[in-house]
PDB file of C-alpha atoms in Angstrom:
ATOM      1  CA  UNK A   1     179.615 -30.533  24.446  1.00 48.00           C
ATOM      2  CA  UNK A   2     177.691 -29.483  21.328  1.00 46.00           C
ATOM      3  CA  UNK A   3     176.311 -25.643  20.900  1.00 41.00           C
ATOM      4  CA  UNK A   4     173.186 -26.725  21.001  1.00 37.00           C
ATOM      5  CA  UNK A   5     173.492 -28.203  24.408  1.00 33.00           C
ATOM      6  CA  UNK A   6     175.735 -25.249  25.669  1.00 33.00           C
ATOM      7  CA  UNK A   7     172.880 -22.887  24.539  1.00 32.00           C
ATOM      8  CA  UNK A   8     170.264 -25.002  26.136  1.00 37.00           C
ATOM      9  CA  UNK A   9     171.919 -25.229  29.653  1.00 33.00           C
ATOM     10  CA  UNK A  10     172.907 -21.438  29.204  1.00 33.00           C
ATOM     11  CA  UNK A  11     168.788 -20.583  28.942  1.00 35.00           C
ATOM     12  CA  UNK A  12     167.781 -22.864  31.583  1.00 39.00           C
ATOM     13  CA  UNK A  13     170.155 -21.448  33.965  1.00 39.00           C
ATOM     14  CA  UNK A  14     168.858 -17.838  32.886  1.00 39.00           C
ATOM     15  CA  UNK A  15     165.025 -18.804  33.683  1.00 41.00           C
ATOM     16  CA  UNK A  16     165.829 -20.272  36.460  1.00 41.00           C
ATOM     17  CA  UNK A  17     167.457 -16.684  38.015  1.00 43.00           C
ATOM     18  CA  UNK A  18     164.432 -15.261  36.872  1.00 43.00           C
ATOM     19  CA  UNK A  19     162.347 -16.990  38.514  1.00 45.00           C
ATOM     20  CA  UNK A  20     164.344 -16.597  41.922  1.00 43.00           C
ATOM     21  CA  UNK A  21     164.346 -12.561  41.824  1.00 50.00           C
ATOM     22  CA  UNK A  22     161.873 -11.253  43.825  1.00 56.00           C
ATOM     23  CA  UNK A  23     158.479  -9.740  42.218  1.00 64.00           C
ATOM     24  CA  UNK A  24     159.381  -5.883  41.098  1.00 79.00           C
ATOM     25  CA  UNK A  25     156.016  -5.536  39.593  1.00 95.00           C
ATOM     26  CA  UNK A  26     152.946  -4.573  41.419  1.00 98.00           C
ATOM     27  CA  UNK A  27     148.931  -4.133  41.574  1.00 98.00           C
ATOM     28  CA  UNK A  28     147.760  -1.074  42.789  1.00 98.00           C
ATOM     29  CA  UNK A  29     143.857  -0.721  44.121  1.00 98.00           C
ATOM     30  CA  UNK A  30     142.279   2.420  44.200  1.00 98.00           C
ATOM     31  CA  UNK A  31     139.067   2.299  45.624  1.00 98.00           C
ATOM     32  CA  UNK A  32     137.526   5.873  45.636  1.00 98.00           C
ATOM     33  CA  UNK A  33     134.078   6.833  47.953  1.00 98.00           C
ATOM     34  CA  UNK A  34     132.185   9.663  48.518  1.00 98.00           C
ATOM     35  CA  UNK A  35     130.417   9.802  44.889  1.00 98.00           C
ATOM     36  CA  UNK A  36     126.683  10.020  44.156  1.00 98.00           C
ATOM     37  CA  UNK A  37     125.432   6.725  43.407  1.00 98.00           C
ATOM     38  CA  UNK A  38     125.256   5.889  40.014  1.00 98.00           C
ATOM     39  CA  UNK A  39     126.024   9.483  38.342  1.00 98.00           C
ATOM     40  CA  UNK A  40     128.986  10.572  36.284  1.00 98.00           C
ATOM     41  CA  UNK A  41     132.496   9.238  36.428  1.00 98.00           C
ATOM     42  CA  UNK A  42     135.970   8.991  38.231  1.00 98.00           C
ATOM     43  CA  UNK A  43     138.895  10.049  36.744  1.00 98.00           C
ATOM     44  CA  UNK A  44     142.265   8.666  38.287  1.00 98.00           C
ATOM     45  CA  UNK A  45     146.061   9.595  37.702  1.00 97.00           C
ATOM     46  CA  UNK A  46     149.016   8.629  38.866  1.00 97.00           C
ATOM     47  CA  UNK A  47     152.121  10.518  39.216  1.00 96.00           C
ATOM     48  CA  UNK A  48     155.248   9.785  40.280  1.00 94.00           C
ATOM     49  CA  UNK A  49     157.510  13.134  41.234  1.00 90.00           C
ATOM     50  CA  UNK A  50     155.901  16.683  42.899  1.00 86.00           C
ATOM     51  CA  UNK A  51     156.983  18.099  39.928  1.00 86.00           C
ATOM     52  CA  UNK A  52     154.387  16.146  37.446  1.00 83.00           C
ATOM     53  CA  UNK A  53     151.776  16.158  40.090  1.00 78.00           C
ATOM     54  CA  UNK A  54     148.216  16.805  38.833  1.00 74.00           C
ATOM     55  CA  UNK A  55     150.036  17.788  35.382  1.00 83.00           C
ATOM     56  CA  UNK A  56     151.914  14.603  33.578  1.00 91.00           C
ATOM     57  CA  UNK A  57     150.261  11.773  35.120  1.00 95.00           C
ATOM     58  CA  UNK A  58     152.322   8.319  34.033  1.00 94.00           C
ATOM     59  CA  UNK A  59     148.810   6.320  34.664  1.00 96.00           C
ATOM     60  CA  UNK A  60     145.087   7.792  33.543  1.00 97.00           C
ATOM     61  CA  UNK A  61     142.020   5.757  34.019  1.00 98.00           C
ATOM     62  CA  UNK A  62     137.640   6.165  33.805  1.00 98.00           C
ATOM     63  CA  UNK A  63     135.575   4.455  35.875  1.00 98.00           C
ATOM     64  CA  UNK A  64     131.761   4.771  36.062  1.00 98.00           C
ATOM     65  CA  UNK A  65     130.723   5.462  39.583  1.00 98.00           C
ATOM     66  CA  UNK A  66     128.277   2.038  40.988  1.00 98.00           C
ATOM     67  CA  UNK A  67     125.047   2.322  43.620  1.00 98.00           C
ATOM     68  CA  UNK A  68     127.583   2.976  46.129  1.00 98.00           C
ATOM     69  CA  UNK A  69     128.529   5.914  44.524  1.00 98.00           C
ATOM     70  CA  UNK A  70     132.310   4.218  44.579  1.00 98.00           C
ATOM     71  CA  UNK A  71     134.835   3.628  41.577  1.00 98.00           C
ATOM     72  CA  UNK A  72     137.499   1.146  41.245  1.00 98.00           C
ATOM     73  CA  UNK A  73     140.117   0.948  40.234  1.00 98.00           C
ATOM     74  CA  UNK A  74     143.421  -1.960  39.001  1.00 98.00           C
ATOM     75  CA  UNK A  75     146.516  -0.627  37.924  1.00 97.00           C
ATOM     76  CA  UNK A  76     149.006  -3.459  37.045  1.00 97.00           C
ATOM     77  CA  UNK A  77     152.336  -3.975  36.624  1.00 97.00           C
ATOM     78  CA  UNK A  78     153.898  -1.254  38.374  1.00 97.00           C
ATOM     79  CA  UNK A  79     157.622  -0.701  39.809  1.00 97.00           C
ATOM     80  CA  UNK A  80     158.314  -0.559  43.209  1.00 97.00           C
ATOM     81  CA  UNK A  81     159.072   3.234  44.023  1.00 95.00           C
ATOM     82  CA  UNK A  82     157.167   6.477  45.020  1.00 96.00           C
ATOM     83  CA  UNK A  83     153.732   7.647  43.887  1.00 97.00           C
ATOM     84  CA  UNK A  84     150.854   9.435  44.353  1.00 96.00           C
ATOM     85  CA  UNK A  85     147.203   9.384  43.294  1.00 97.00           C
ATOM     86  CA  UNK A  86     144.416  11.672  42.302  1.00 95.00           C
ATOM     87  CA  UNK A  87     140.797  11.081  41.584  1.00 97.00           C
ATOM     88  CA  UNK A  88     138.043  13.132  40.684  1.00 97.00           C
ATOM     89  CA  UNK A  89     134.399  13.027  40.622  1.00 98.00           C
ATOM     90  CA  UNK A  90     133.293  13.816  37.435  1.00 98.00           C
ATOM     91  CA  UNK A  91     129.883  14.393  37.592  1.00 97.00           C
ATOM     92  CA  UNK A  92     128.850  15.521  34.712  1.00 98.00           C
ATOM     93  CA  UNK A  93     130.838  13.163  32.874  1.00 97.00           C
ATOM     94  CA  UNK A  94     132.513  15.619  30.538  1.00 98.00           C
ATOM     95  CA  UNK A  95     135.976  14.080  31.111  1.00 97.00           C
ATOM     96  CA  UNK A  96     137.195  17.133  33.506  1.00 95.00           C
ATOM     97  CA  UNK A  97     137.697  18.915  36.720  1.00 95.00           C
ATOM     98  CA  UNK A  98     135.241  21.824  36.839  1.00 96.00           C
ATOM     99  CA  UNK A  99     136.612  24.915  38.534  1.00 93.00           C
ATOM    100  CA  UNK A 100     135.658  27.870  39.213  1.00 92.00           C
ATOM    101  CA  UNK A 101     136.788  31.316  39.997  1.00 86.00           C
ATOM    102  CA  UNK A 102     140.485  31.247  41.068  1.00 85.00           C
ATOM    103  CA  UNK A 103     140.472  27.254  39.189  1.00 85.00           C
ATOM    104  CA  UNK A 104     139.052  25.810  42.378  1.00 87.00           C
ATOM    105  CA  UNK A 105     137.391  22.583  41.934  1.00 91.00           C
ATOM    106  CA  UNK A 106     133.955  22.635  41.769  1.00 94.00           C
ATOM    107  CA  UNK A 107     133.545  18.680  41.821  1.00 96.00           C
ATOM    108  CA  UNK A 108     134.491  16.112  44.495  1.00 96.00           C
ATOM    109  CA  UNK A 109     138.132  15.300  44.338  1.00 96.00           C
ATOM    110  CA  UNK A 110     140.751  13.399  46.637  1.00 96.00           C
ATOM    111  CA  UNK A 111     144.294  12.313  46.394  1.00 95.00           C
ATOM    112  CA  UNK A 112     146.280   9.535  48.330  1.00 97.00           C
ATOM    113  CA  UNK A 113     146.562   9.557  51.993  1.00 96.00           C
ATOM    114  CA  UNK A 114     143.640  11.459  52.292  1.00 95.00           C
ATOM    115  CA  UNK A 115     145.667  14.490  53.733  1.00 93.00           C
ATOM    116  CA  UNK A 116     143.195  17.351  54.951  1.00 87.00           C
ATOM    117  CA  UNK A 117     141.659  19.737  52.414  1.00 77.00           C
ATOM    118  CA  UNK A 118     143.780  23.151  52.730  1.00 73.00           C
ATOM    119  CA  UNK A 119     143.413  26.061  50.352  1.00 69.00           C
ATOM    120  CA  UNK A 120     145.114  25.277  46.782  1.00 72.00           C
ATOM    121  CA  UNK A 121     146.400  22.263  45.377  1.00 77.00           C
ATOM    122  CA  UNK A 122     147.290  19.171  47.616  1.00 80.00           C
ATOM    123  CA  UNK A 123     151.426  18.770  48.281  1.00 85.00           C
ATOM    124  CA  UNK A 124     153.290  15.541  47.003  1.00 88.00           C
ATOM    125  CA  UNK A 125     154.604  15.043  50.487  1.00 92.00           C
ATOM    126  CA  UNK A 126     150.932  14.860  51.761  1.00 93.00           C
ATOM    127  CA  UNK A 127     150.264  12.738  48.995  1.00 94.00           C
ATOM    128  CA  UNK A 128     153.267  10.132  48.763  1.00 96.00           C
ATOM    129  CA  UNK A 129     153.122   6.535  49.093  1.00 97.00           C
ATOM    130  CA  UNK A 130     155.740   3.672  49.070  1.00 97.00           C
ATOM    131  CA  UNK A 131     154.591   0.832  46.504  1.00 98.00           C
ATOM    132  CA  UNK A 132     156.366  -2.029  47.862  1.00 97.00           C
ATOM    133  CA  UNK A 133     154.087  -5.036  47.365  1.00 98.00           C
ATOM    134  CA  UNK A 134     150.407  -4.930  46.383  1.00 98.00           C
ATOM    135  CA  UNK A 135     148.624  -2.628  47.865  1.00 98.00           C
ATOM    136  CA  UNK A 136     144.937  -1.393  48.150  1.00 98.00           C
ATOM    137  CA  UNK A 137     144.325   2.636  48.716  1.00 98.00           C
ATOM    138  CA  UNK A 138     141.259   3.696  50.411  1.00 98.00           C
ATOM    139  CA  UNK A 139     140.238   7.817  48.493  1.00 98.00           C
ATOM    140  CA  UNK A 140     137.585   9.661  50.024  1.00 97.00           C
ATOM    141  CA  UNK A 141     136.574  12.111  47.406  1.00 97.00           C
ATOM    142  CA  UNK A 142     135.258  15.523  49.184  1.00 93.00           C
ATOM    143  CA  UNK A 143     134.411  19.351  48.113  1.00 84.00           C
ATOM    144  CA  UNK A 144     137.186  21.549  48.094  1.00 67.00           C
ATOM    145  CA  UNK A 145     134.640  24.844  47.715  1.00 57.00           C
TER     146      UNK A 145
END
């Protein structure tokens, strides 16, 4: 058998593995409501341990917000494993979170899960998600004055 052959049926053989793995890349949805139609932005991150949450986000993205007052958002190409996800209303569209006394928000925010507003920053636990397949998330953005 020449190389050339040998090399040939070596590369088929490796495509075709390929193609029987199963998928280990996913699409994540983020749909976030709650926004005033048509004014200022959302700003999304993803995060993947407690200990980068709302700090080193592995994912950023901008959306404007529509006449729903909603934002959307596609996130491709991610591995299955644990995450969570922030988004906040920017309503003034200066590419922030404006806080206040103490650094609490002053605009709309919400995380994964929706987990009930409590006094300081939202917990990882409250926040975590499995990505196992495609998935579409559902945030409700709200006040946390």
């Amino acid at each position: 058998m020449s190389a050339t052959l040998l090399l040939f049926l070596l590369l088929a053989c490796s495509a075709t593995n390929l193609a029987a793995e199963p998928q280990s890349a996913f699409t994540l949805k983020v749909v976030a409501r709650g926004a005033q139609a048509n004014v200022g932005q959302a700003l999304f991150a993803l995060f993947t341990t407690r200990e980068n949450l709302l700090k080193e986000p592995v994912a950023t993205r901008k959306q404007t917000i529509d006449e729903s007052g909603t934002a959307r958002f596609v996130i491709e190409g991610l591995e299955a494993g644990r995450y969570a996800v922030s988004v906040v209303y920017d309503e003034d569209s200066n590419g922030k979170l404006n806080t206040g006394f103490l650094g609490i928000p002053q605009e709309k925010v919400g995380v994964s899960n929706n987990p009930p507003a409590r006094f300081g920053s939202p917990k990882f636990k409250d926040a975590l998600f499995e990505l196992t397949q495609n998935t579409k998330l559902v945030i409700i953005l709200g006040d946390t004055k």
